Coordinates of C-alpha atoms and ligand atoms in Angstrom, one line a residue:
M593 CA -34.5 -8.1 9.0
S594 CA -31.2 -9.4 10.0
T595 CA -29.4 -8.0 13.2
F596 CA -25.8 -8.0 14.5
S597 CA -25.0 -7.0 18.1
I598 CA -22.6 -7.6 20.9
G599 CA -23.8 -10.1 23.6
D600 CA -22.3 -10.9 27.0
T601 CA -19.5 -13.1 25.7
E602 CA -20.3 -13.4 22.0
F603 CA -21.4 -11.5 18.9
L604 CA -25.1 -12.1 18.2
R605 CA -26.3 -12.5 14.7
D606 CA -30.0 -12.6 14.4
G607 CA -29.8 -13.1 18.2
R608 CA -27.8 -16.3 18.1
P609 CA -24.1 -16.5 19.2
H610 CA -21.8 -16.0 16.3
Q611 CA -18.1 -16.5 15.7
I612 CA -16.5 -14.1 13.0
I613 CA -14.1 -16.0 11.0
S614 CA -12.9 -13.1 8.7
G615 CA -10.1 -12.5 6.3
A616 CA -8.8 -9.2 4.9
I617 CA -8.7 -8.3 1.3
H618 CA -8.1 -4.6 0.4
Y619 CA -10.2 -3.9 -2.7
F620 CA -7.7 -1.2 -3.6
R621 CA -5.0 -3.7 -3.9
V622 CA -6.8 -6.0 -6.3
H623 CA -7.9 -5.6 -9.9
P624 CA -11.6 -5.0 -9.7
D625 CA -12.3 -7.7 -12.4
Q626 CA -10.6 -10.1 -9.8
W627 CA -12.5 -9.1 -6.7
Q628 CA -15.1 -11.7 -7.2
D629 CA -12.6 -14.6 -7.5
R630 CA -10.7 -13.5 -4.5
I631 CA -13.9 -13.2 -2.4
R632 CA -15.1 -16.8 -3.6
K633 CA -11.8 -18.2 -2.5
A634 CA -12.2 -16.6 0.8
R635 CA -15.6 -18.4 1.2
L636 CA -14.1 -21.7 0.0
M637 CA -11.5 -21.5 3.0
G638 CA -14.3 -21.4 5.2
L639 CA -14.4 -17.8 6.1
N640 CA -17.9 -16.1 6.8
T641 CA -16.7 -12.6 6.6
V642 CA -14.5 -10.4 4.5
E643 CA -12.8 -7.2 6.0
T644 CA -11.4 -4.3 4.1
Y645 CA -10.0 -1.0 5.0
V646 CA -11.0 2.1 3.0
A647 CA -8.0 4.1 1.6
W648 CA -9.0 7.8 1.7
N649 CA -6.1 8.8 -0.7
A650 CA -7.1 6.3 -3.2
H651 CA -10.7 7.8 -3.4
E652 CA -9.6 11.5 -3.2
P653 CA -5.9 12.0 -4.1
R654 CA -6.8 15.7 -4.7
R655 CA -9.1 17.7 -2.5
G656 CA -12.7 17.6 -3.8
E657 CA -12.0 15.0 -6.6
W658 CA -13.8 12.0 -5.0
D659 CA -13.9 8.9 -6.9
A660 CA -15.9 5.8 -5.9
T661 CA -15.9 3.9 -9.4
G662 CA -13.8 1.3 -10.9
W663 CA -10.9 0.4 -8.6
N664 CA -12.6 2.7 -6.0
D665 CA -16.1 1.1 -6.1
L666 CA -16.4 0.1 -2.6
G667 CA -20.1 -0.4 -3.0
R668 CA -19.5 -3.1 -5.7
F669 CA -16.9 -4.8 -3.5
L670 CA -19.3 -5.0 -0.6
D671 CA -22.2 -6.1 -3.0
L672 CA -19.9 -9.0 -4.3
V673 CA -19.3 -10.1 -0.4
R674 CA -23.0 -10.1 0.0
E675 CA -23.6 -12.1 -3.4
E676 CA -21.1 -14.7 -1.9
G677 CA -23.3 -15.0 1.2
M678 CA -20.8 -13.5 3.4
D679 CA -20.6 -10.7 5.9
A680 CA -18.2 -7.7 5.8
I681 CA -16.3 -5.5 8.1
V682 CA -15.3 -1.9 7.0
R683 CA -12.4 -0.1 8.5
P684 CA -12.5 3.5 7.0
G685 CA -9.8 4.8 9.1
P686 CA -9.3 7.7 8.3
Y687 CA -5.7 6.5 9.2
I688 CA -5.4 2.7 8.0
C689 CA -1.6 2.2 8.4
A690 CA -1.8 -1.0 6.0
E691 CA 1.7 -0.3 4.6
W692 CA -0.2 2.1 2.3
H693 CA 1.4 5.4 1.4
N694 CA 0.8 7.9 4.1
G695 CA -1.4 5.3 5.9
G696 CA -4.2 6.3 3.6
L697 CA -4.2 10.1 4.5
P698 CA -4.3 12.3 1.4
T699 CA -1.2 14.5 1.2
W700 CA -3.5 17.7 0.7
L701 CA -4.9 17.7 4.1
A702 CA -5.1 21.1 5.8
A703 CA -3.5 19.7 8.9
D704 CA 0.3 19.5 9.3
E705 CA 2.0 16.5 10.6
N706 CA 1.5 17.6 14.1
T707 CA -2.1 17.8 14.0
L708 CA -3.0 14.7 11.9
R709 CA -5.1 12.2 14.0
T710 CA -6.2 14.8 16.5
S711 CA -9.2 16.9 17.3
D712 CA -7.7 19.9 15.4
P713 CA -10.8 21.6 13.7
A714 CA -9.2 21.9 10.3
Y715 CA -8.3 18.2 10.2
L716 CA -11.6 17.1 11.6
A717 CA -13.5 19.2 9.0
D718 CA -11.8 17.2 6.2
V719 CA -12.3 13.9 8.0
A720 CA -15.9 14.7 8.4
D721 CA -16.4 15.2 4.6
Y722 CA -14.7 12.1 3.9
L723 CA -16.4 9.9 6.5
R724 CA -19.7 11.1 5.2
R725 CA -19.0 10.1 1.7
V726 CA -17.7 6.7 2.8
Y727 CA -20.8 6.1 5.0
E728 CA -23.1 7.0 2.2
I729 CA -21.7 3.8 0.6
V730 CA -21.6 1.7 3.8
A731 CA -24.8 2.8 5.7
P732 CA -27.3 1.4 3.3
R733 CA -25.2 -1.9 3.1
Q734 CA -25.4 -2.7 6.9
I735 CA -26.9 -6.1 7.8
Q736 CA -30.2 -4.4 9.1
H737 CA -30.8 -3.0 5.6
G738 CA -30.2 -6.4 3.9
G739 CA -26.5 -5.6 3.2
P740 CA -23.1 -7.5 4.4
V741 CA -21.7 -4.8 6.8
V742 CA -21.7 -6.3 10.4
L743 CA -19.0 -4.1 12.0
V744 CA -17.4 -0.6 11.5
Q745 CA -13.9 0.2 13.1
I746 CA -13.1 3.6 14.4
E747 CA -9.6 4.8 13.6
N748 CA -6.8 2.2 13.6
E749 CA -4.4 1.3 16.4
Y750 CA -5.0 4.8 17.7
G751 CA -3.4 3.9 21.1
A752 CA -0.1 3.5 19.3
Y753 CA -0.1 7.0 18.2
G754 CA -2.3 9.5 20.4
S755 CA -4.5 9.8 23.4
D756 CA -6.8 12.5 22.1
R757 CA -10.3 11.4 23.4
E758 CA -12.1 14.2 21.9
Y759 CA -10.9 13.0 18.4
L760 CA -12.1 9.6 18.9
E761 CA -15.5 11.0 20.3
E762 CA -16.0 13.1 17.2
L763 CA -15.3 10.1 14.9
V764 CA -17.9 8.2 16.7
R765 CA -20.3 11.1 16.5
I766 CA -19.8 11.5 12.6
T767 CA -20.2 7.8 12.2
K768 CA -23.4 7.5 14.1
D769 CA -24.8 10.7 12.5
S770 CA -24.1 9.2 9.1
G771 CA -26.6 6.3 9.9
I772 CA -24.0 3.6 11.1
S773 CA -25.7 1.6 13.7
V774 CA -23.9 -1.8 13.7
P775 CA -21.4 -2.3 16.4
L776 CA -18.4 -0.1 16.4
T777 CA -15.0 -1.4 17.1
T778 CA -11.4 -0.3 17.8
V779 CA -8.2 -2.4 17.3
D780 CA -5.0 -1.9 19.4
Q781 CA -1.9 -4.0 20.1
P782 CA -2.2 -5.9 23.3
V783 CA -0.3 -3.4 25.4
D784 CA -2.0 -1.8 28.3
R785 CA -1.4 1.8 27.4
M786 CA -2.4 1.3 23.9
L787 CA -5.6 -0.6 24.8
A788 CA -6.4 2.2 27.3
D789 CA -5.8 5.1 24.9
G790 CA -7.1 3.6 21.8
S791 CA -10.7 3.2 22.5
L792 CA -13.7 4.7 24.4
A793 CA -16.6 3.4 26.6
G794 CA -19.3 2.1 24.0
L795 CA -16.7 1.0 21.5
H796 CA -15.8 -2.6 21.4
R797 CA -12.1 -3.3 21.9
T798 CA -10.3 -5.8 19.7
G799 CA -6.5 -6.7 19.4
S800 CA -4.0 -7.0 16.6
F801 CA -1.5 -9.9 17.0
G802 CA -0.2 -13.1 15.6
S803 CA 1.3 -15.2 18.3
R804 CA 1.0 -15.9 22.1
I805 CA -2.7 -16.3 21.8
P806 CA -3.7 -17.1 25.3
E807 CA -1.7 -14.2 26.7
R808 CA -3.0 -11.6 24.3
L809 CA -6.7 -12.8 24.8
A810 CA -6.0 -12.4 28.5
T811 CA -4.7 -8.8 28.3
L812 CA -7.6 -7.9 26.0
R813 CA -10.1 -9.3 28.7
E814 CA -8.4 -7.3 31.3
H815 CA -9.4 -4.1 29.4
Q816 CA -13.1 -5.3 28.7
A817 CA -14.8 -7.4 31.2
T818 CA -17.7 -8.5 28.9
G819 CA -18.4 -9.2 25.1
P820 CA -16.7 -11.3 22.5
L821 CA -13.0 -11.6 22.2
M822 CA -11.7 -10.8 18.9
C823 CA -8.4 -10.5 17.1
S824 CA -9.1 -8.0 14.3
E825 CA -5.8 -8.6 12.9
F826 CA -4.4 -12.0 13.1
W827 CA -1.0 -11.6 11.5
D828 CA -0.4 -14.7 9.3
G829 CA 2.6 -13.2 7.4
W830 CA 4.4 -10.0 7.2
F831 CA 5.3 -7.1 4.6
D832 CA 8.7 -6.7 2.9
W833 CA 11.0 -3.5 2.3
W834 CA 13.5 -3.0 -0.3
G835 CA 16.9 -4.3 0.5
G836 CA 15.6 -6.8 3.1
V837 CA 14.4 -10.4 3.1
H838 CA 11.1 -11.9 2.0
H839 CA 9.1 -12.5 5.1
T840 CA 7.5 -15.9 5.5
T841 CA 5.8 -17.6 8.5
E842 CA 5.7 -21.4 9.4
V843 CA 2.5 -22.7 8.1
A844 CA 2.1 -25.2 11.1
T845 CA 2.6 -22.4 13.7
V846 CA 0.1 -20.1 11.9
A847 CA -2.3 -23.0 11.9
E848 CA -1.8 -23.7 15.5
D849 CA -2.4 -20.2 16.6
L850 CA -5.5 -19.9 14.5
D851 CA -6.7 -23.1 16.2
A852 CA -6.0 -21.6 19.5
L853 CA -8.0 -18.4 18.7
L854 CA -11.0 -20.3 17.3
A855 CA -11.0 -22.9 20.3
A856 CA -10.9 -20.2 22.8
G857 CA -14.2 -19.0 21.0
A858 CA -12.6 -15.8 19.9
S859 CA -13.6 -14.1 16.5
V860 CA -10.8 -13.4 14.2
N861 CA -10.0 -11.4 11.1
I862 CA -7.0 -13.0 9.2
Y863 CA -4.6 -10.2 8.1
M864 CA -4.2 -10.8 5.2
F865 CA -6.4 -13.4 3.6
H866 CA -5.1 -12.0 0.3
G867 CA -2.6 -9.1 0.2
G868 CA -2.6 -8.3 -3.4
T869 CA -0.3 -5.6 -4.9
N870 CA 0.8 -1.9 -4.2
F871 CA 0.3 -1.1 -7.9
G872 CA 1.5 2.3 -9.1
L873 CA 3.1 4.3 -6.6
T874 CA 0.9 3.3 -3.6
N875 CA 3.4 1.5 -1.2
G876 CA 4.1 3.0 2.3
A877 CA 7.4 3.1 4.2
N878 CA 8.5 2.5 7.8
H879 CA 10.8 4.9 9.6
K880 CA 11.9 3.9 13.1
G881 CA 15.2 5.7 13.1
R882 CA 15.8 4.5 9.5
Y883 CA 13.7 5.0 6.3
L884 CA 12.6 1.7 4.8
P885 CA 10.3 1.9 1.7
L886 CA 8.1 -1.1 1.2
V887 CA 8.0 -3.3 -1.9
T888 CA 5.4 -3.3 -4.7
S889 CA 4.2 -6.9 -3.8
Y890 CA 1.8 -7.2 -0.7
D891 CA 1.9 -10.8 -1.0
Y892 CA 2.3 -10.9 2.9
D893 CA 2.8 -14.7 2.8
A894 CA -1.0 -14.8 3.0
P895 CA -3.1 -17.9 2.3
L896 CA -4.0 -16.7 -1.1
D897 CA -0.8 -15.4 -2.7
E898 CA -0.4 -12.1 -4.7
A899 CA -1.7 -13.8 -7.8
G900 CA -4.8 -15.1 -6.1
N901 CA -3.6 -18.7 -6.0
P902 CA -4.0 -20.9 -2.9
T903 CA -0.8 -21.8 -1.2
E904 CA 0.0 -24.5 1.4
K905 CA -1.2 -22.1 4.3
Y906 CA -4.6 -21.9 2.6
Y907 CA -5.2 -25.6 2.9
A908 CA -3.7 -25.7 6.4
L909 CA -6.0 -22.9 7.5
R910 CA -9.0 -24.5 5.9
D911 CA -8.4 -27.7 7.8
V912 CA -8.1 -25.6 11.0
I913 CA -11.4 -23.9 10.4
A914 CA -13.1 -27.1 9.5
K915 CA -12.6 -28.1 13.1
H916 CA -14.8 -25.2 14.3
A917 CA -17.2 -24.3 11.5
P918 CA -18.7 -25.7 8.3
V919 CA -16.3 -25.3 5.2
P920 CA -17.6 -25.8 1.7
D921 CA -16.4 -29.2 0.1
E922 CA -15.5 -27.2 -3.1
L923 CA -11.7 -26.3 -3.5
P924 CA -10.3 -23.5 -5.5
E925 CA -8.5 -24.4 -8.8
P926 CA -4.7 -24.7 -8.1
A927 CA -2.2 -22.4 -9.6
V928 CA -1.3 -23.0 -13.3
P929 CA 2.0 -21.9 -14.4
A930 CA 1.9 -18.4 -16.4
P931 CA 3.6 -18.4 -19.9
S932 CA 7.4 -18.1 -19.9
F933 CA 8.9 -16.1 -22.7
T934 CA 11.3 -13.3 -23.5
V935 CA 10.6 -10.1 -25.3
P936 CA 13.4 -7.8 -26.6
L937 CA 13.1 -4.2 -25.4
R938 CA 13.9 -1.2 -27.6
N939 CA 15.7 1.9 -26.1
I940 CA 13.6 4.8 -27.0
G941 CA 15.7 7.5 -25.3
T942 CA 15.9 9.6 -22.2
W943 CA 12.9 10.5 -20.3
T944 CA 13.8 12.7 -17.4
D945 CA 14.9 15.7 -19.3
A946 CA 11.6 17.2 -19.9
G947 CA 9.3 17.9 -17.0
T948 CA 5.5 17.0 -17.4
A949 CA 4.3 20.1 -15.6
A950 CA 5.8 23.8 -15.5
P951 CA 8.8 24.2 -13.2
A952 CA 8.6 26.4 -10.1
S953 CA 11.4 28.8 -9.7
A954 CA 12.4 30.1 -6.3
E955 CA 15.0 30.8 -3.8
H956 CA 14.5 27.5 -2.2
P957 CA 13.7 24.0 -3.6
A958 CA 10.0 23.3 -3.5
T959 CA 8.8 20.1 -1.9
F960 CA 6.5 17.8 -3.7
D961 CA 3.9 18.9 -1.5
A962 CA 4.2 22.6 -2.2
L963 CA 4.1 21.6 -5.9
E964 CA 1.0 19.5 -5.2
H965 CA 2.8 16.7 -7.0
L966 CA 1.6 13.2 -6.5
S967 CA 3.9 11.3 -8.8
A968 CA 7.3 10.0 -8.0
L969 CA 9.9 12.4 -9.1
V970 CA 11.0 16.0 -9.1
R971 CA 14.1 17.4 -10.8
Y972 CA 15.9 20.2 -9.0
D973 CA 18.3 22.5 -11.0
V974 CA 20.4 25.3 -9.8
E975 CA 23.4 27.3 -11.1
L976 CA 26.6 26.6 -9.4
P977 CA 28.9 29.5 -8.4
E978 CA 32.5 29.6 -9.8
L979 CA 34.5 26.8 -8.1
S980 CA 38.2 26.4 -8.3
A981 CA 38.0 23.1 -6.5
P982 CA 35.4 20.3 -5.6
A983 CA 33.0 21.6 -3.0
T984 CA 30.8 19.8 -0.5
L985 CA 27.1 19.7 -1.0
T986 CA 25.2 19.3 2.3
V987 CA 21.4 18.6 2.1
E988 CA 19.1 18.7 5.3
D989 CA 17.3 15.7 3.9
A990 CA 16.8 14.3 0.3
R991 CA 13.6 12.5 0.6
D992 CA 14.2 9.8 -0.4
L993 CA 16.6 8.9 -3.1
A994 CA 18.5 11.5 -5.1
W995 CA 20.6 11.2 -8.5
V996 CA 23.0 14.1 -8.4
R997 CA 24.5 15.4 -11.7
V998 CA 26.8 18.2 -12.8
D999 CA 26.3 19.3 -16.3
G1000 CA 24.8 16.1 -17.1
Q1001 CA 27.5 13.9 -15.6
S1002 CA 26.5 11.6 -12.7
I1003 CA 28.4 12.4 -9.5
G1004 CA 26.6 10.0 -7.2
I1005 CA 23.5 9.1 -5.1
L1006 CA 22.2 10.6 -1.8
A1007 CA 20.1 7.8 -0.2
R1008 CA 17.9 8.6 2.8
T1009 CA 18.0 4.8 3.8
R1010 CA 21.7 5.2 4.2
H1011 CA 21.5 8.4 6.1
D1012 CA 23.4 10.4 3.3
H1013 CA 23.5 14.1 3.6
T1014 CA 26.5 15.2 1.8
I1015 CA 28.3 14.6 -1.5
T1016 CA 31.3 16.2 -3.4
V1017 CA 30.5 18.4 -6.2
P1018 CA 33.0 19.2 -9.1
P1019 CA 33.4 22.6 -10.7
G1020 CA 30.7 23.0 -13.3
K1021 CA 27.7 25.1 -14.4
I1022 CA 24.4 23.3 -13.5
L1023 CA 23.8 21.1 -10.6
S1024 CA 20.8 18.7 -11.0
I1025 CA 19.3 16.6 -8.6
L1026 CA 16.5 14.1 -9.3
V1027 CA 14.6 13.2 -6.2
E1028 CA 12.4 10.3 -5.9
D1029 CA 9.5 9.9 -3.2
Q1030 CA 9.9 6.2 -2.5
G1031 CA 6.7 6.0 -0.5
R1032 CA 5.2 8.0 2.3
V1033 CA 5.7 6.8 5.9
N1034 CA 2.5 5.0 7.1
Y1035 CA 3.2 4.4 10.8
G1036 CA 4.5 6.7 13.6
P1037 CA 5.1 10.4 14.0
R1038 CA 6.6 10.9 10.5
L1039 CA 3.0 10.4 9.1
G1040 CA 2.5 13.3 6.7
E1041 CA 6.0 14.4 6.4
E1042 CA 7.0 16.4 3.2
K1043 CA 8.9 14.9 0.3
G1044 CA 11.7 16.2 -2.0
L1045 CA 14.7 18.4 -1.2
I1046 CA 14.0 19.6 2.3
G1047 CA 15.5 23.0 3.4
T1048 CA 18.1 24.9 1.4
P1049 CA 21.1 23.0 0.4
L1050 CA 24.5 24.4 1.4
L1051 CA 27.7 24.4 -0.8
N1052 CA 30.8 24.5 1.4
G1053 CA 28.5 25.8 4.2
D1054 CA 26.8 28.6 2.2
P1055 CA 23.2 28.5 1.2
L1056 CA 22.7 27.6 -2.6
R1057 CA 19.8 29.7 -3.9
G1058 CA 17.8 30.1 -7.1
W1059 CA 16.3 26.6 -7.7
R1060 CA 14.0 25.2 -10.5
S1061 CA 11.8 22.6 -9.2
T1062 CA 10.4 20.6 -12.2
P1063 CA 7.6 17.8 -11.4
L1064 CA 7.9 14.7 -13.4
D1065 CA 4.8 12.6 -13.7
V1066 CA 5.9 9.0 -14.5
A1067 CA 2.4 7.7 -15.4
A1068 CA 1.9 10.5 -17.9
T1069 CA 5.3 9.9 -19.4
A1070 CA 4.5 6.2 -19.9
A1071 CA 1.0 7.0 -21.4
V1072 CA 2.8 9.3 -24.0
I1073 CA 5.2 6.6 -24.8
T1074 CA 2.5 3.7 -24.9
A1075 CA 0.3 5.8 -27.3
R1076 CA 3.2 6.8 -29.6
D1077 CA 3.8 5.0 -32.8
T1078 CA 7.1 3.7 -31.7
E1079 CA 7.9 1.9 -35.0
A1080 CA 8.8 5.2 -36.4
S1081 CA 11.2 6.1 -33.5
A1082 CA 14.8 5.6 -34.0
E1083 CA 16.6 3.0 -31.8
S1084 CA 19.2 4.6 -29.8
E1085 CA 22.2 3.2 -28.0
A1086 CA 21.6 1.0 -25.1
G1087 CA 23.1 1.8 -21.7
A1088 CA 22.4 5.5 -21.6
A1089 CA 20.7 6.3 -18.3
P1090 CA 17.9 7.0 -17.5
S1091 CA 16.2 5.7 -20.5
A1092 CA 12.8 4.4 -21.6
W1093 CA 12.3 1.1 -23.0
I1094 CA 9.4 -0.6 -24.8
G1095 CA 8.6 -4.3 -25.7
E1096 CA 5.6 -5.6 -27.8
F1097 CA 4.2 -9.1 -27.8
E1098 CA 1.1 -11.1 -28.4
L1099 CA -0.5 -13.6 -26.2
P1100 CA -2.5 -16.8 -26.9
D1101 CA -4.9 -15.7 -24.0
A1102 CA -5.0 -12.7 -21.6
S1103 CA -3.4 -14.5 -18.6
D1104 CA -1.6 -13.5 -15.5
L1105 CA 2.1 -12.8 -16.1
F1106 CA 5.2 -12.4 -13.8
L1107 CA 7.6 -9.9 -15.1
D1108 CA 11.2 -10.6 -14.2
T1109 CA 12.9 -7.4 -13.2
A1110 CA 16.2 -9.0 -12.0
G1111 CA 18.3 -7.8 -15.0
W1112 CA 17.1 -4.2 -14.5
G1113 CA 18.2 -1.4 -12.2
K1114 CA 15.5 0.8 -10.7
G1115 CA 12.3 2.2 -12.2
Y1116 CA 8.7 1.8 -13.1
A1117 CA 6.9 -0.5 -15.5
F1118 CA 3.5 -0.2 -17.3
M1119 CA 1.6 -2.7 -19.2
N1120 CA -1.0 -1.3 -21.9
G1121 CA -0.9 1.8 -19.8
F1122 CA -1.5 -0.1 -16.5
F1123 CA 0.9 1.0 -13.9
L1124 CA 2.4 -2.2 -12.4
G1125 CA 4.6 -0.4 -9.9
R1126 CA 8.2 0.1 -8.9
Y1127 CA 11.0 -2.4 -9.4
W1128 CA 14.5 -2.2 -7.8
R1129 CA 17.5 -4.5 -8.0
N1130 CA 17.9 -4.1 -4.3
G1131 CA 15.2 -6.8 -4.0
P1132 CA 14.0 -8.9 -2.3
Q1133 CA 11.1 -8.8 -4.7
R1134 CA 12.0 -10.0 -8.3
T1135 CA 8.8 -10.3 -10.3
L1136 CA 6.1 -7.7 -10.9
Y1137 CA 2.6 -9.4 -11.1
I1138 CA 0.6 -8.5 -14.2
P1139 CA -3.0 -9.3 -13.5
A1140 CA -4.8 -11.1 -16.6
P1141 CA -7.3 -7.9 -17.0
A1142 CA -4.2 -5.9 -17.6
A1143 CA -3.0 -8.1 -20.5
R1144 CA -4.8 -8.9 -23.7
R1145 CA -4.5 -11.2 -26.7
E1146 CA -3.6 -8.8 -29.4
T1147 CA -0.5 -6.6 -29.2
N1148 CA 0.7 -5.7 -25.7
R1149 CA 2.9 -2.9 -24.9
L1150 CA 5.3 -3.1 -22.0
V1151 CA 6.8 0.4 -21.2
V1152 CA 9.8 0.4 -18.8
L1153 CA 11.1 3.7 -17.3
E1154 CA 14.6 3.0 -16.1
L1155 CA 16.4 5.4 -13.7
E1156 CA 19.7 3.6 -13.7
H1157 CA 20.7 0.8 -16.1
L1158 CA 19.1 -2.3 -17.6
L1159 CA 21.8 -4.8 -17.6
K1160 CA 19.8 -6.8 -20.1
P1161 CA 17.6 -5.0 -22.7
R1162 CA 14.8 -7.8 -22.6
A1163 CA 11.8 -8.5 -20.5
Q1164 CA 11.6 -12.0 -19.3
F1165 CA 8.3 -13.5 -18.0
L1166 CA 8.5 -16.3 -15.4
P1167 CA 5.9 -19.1 -14.6
G1168 CA 5.3 -17.7 -11.2
L1169 CA 5.9 -15.2 -8.3
E1170 CA 9.6 -14.7 -7.2
L1171 CA 9.4 -12.7 -4.0
G1172 CA 13.2 -13.0 -3.0
D1173 CA 15.3 -14.5 -0.5
R1174 CA 13.8 -15.6 2.8
E1175 CA 15.2 -15.3 6.2
E1176 CA 17.6 -18.2 7.0
Ligands
GLA1575 C1 -1.0 -3.0 12.2 C2 -1.8 -2.1 11.3 C3 -2.0 -2.7 9.9 C4 -0.8 -3.3 9.3 C5 -0.2 -4.2 10.3 C6 1.2 -4.8 9.8 O1 -1.6 -4.0 12.7 O2 -3.0 -2.0 11.9 O3 -2.8 -1.7 9.1 O4 -0.1 -2.0 9.1 O5 0.1 -3.6 11.6 O6 1.0 -5.4 8.6

């Protein structure tokens, strides 16, 4: 029987001093047919451990509909880590941040935004059910039972959010009651207050940081006199938001910092080793005074890029690790360029007119949450009073982007990122506002906030009542289009927005593809029914990654749901990732 424990200054694996050299891979951001490949490449870089969060809202998007199969098969992911001869670290949250929508918390939680991540009994009851389900998978896979799991983390950077000790105590109680007996850790930014509030006696404190290594390790030591030093999130890159730049880090600096950590004898989890993709509608957002939704790619400028190919950083970090630990001689295959070709797209007409679920009629607009709607769009329609002149429409908040029309004519956009709250409305009969949820905030006090039209809109200061709120499920819409015999459908005029487009093509082999979205406006793309994610001409991201398992040799069907305009009615495929302009 193997053991894993905390010694005076080191981790002890089977009683012997052990330095964890780990890298993060989130199974929910990687196609399950590619898990083994990514884990193997982690071992080849010299890592001895793979770390993953668990995303509650991926497993249980609707209350009680728990899923641990396919993309959610955490057990299989951990078994693959074991088969590779590596250890695993599991961080089940329930809050994970991770630039993942709502920081991993489901939108159906009984708690409201004020009681999330507290000892509120309603919230804790839901959390207990969730954690028990996760630990049913994790407990038998702990190292003492022959599995890979050596550490489990409690919450995530809790000290940056709250100070409810009872909440942390309860998480620990549930964890231990569920048969978890490997050491329990917490992670916090190396700030005194956060390190103090984010942990409890009996939990091993670790830090999250990507620079100033000696100083950060010293701060960590001040808060914990004994036990191994560990950086649980060594930030080797960063995430991107729409309209921003593509963040990259200097390879030499990252290599020096990793060297400093390992030379100090500290354990490390490289965040990220392989970032993967926010497929579908899974990206989060930040809000520090301004709402900034995150892009589809989670490349993170990690050593293994979004498509699983080794980068310059991969080889540099492998060299650093080799100074401190054995590294396999074998190297991963270098990237091969993906096929480049162009496919014409056929316009198959508008797609936002019909809802995919029954509309709700009420005095006030219904939020996505009230509608229990998990997809990206809700259309709000209201009858306008007789107007003799243009009027001012004021909304409390349109979360997050709203296309406003009167009698089908576009009159403008309300963008939360721009702090838009008013728009001029001309006389007409029906006011329609199509609102997109661009991603739930994953950090800070706005966690759990509602989406859609918030409050009751005012027209020239008077409440506008009698709204019809119609949910639009973009994946369901794409599925109908993918399944339809489109040969029979008439081609319509290009340019009418919003319109759906389809392209068909064959491939010599099912390989990775990089779909160029630069000539498109804003929308969603699907390959053979697989939801690739959001695209937006705002950038910086330019290509959507299509993993090989989503492609096939025979006819492939690409469906594009465009909300604005396709400048070029064609799909172009590029040889590699194009993640946009970098900081100069
Ligand atoms: C924190 C969180 C992570 C992630 C990083 C930034 O450390 O714990 O989940 O959000 O920031 O990428």
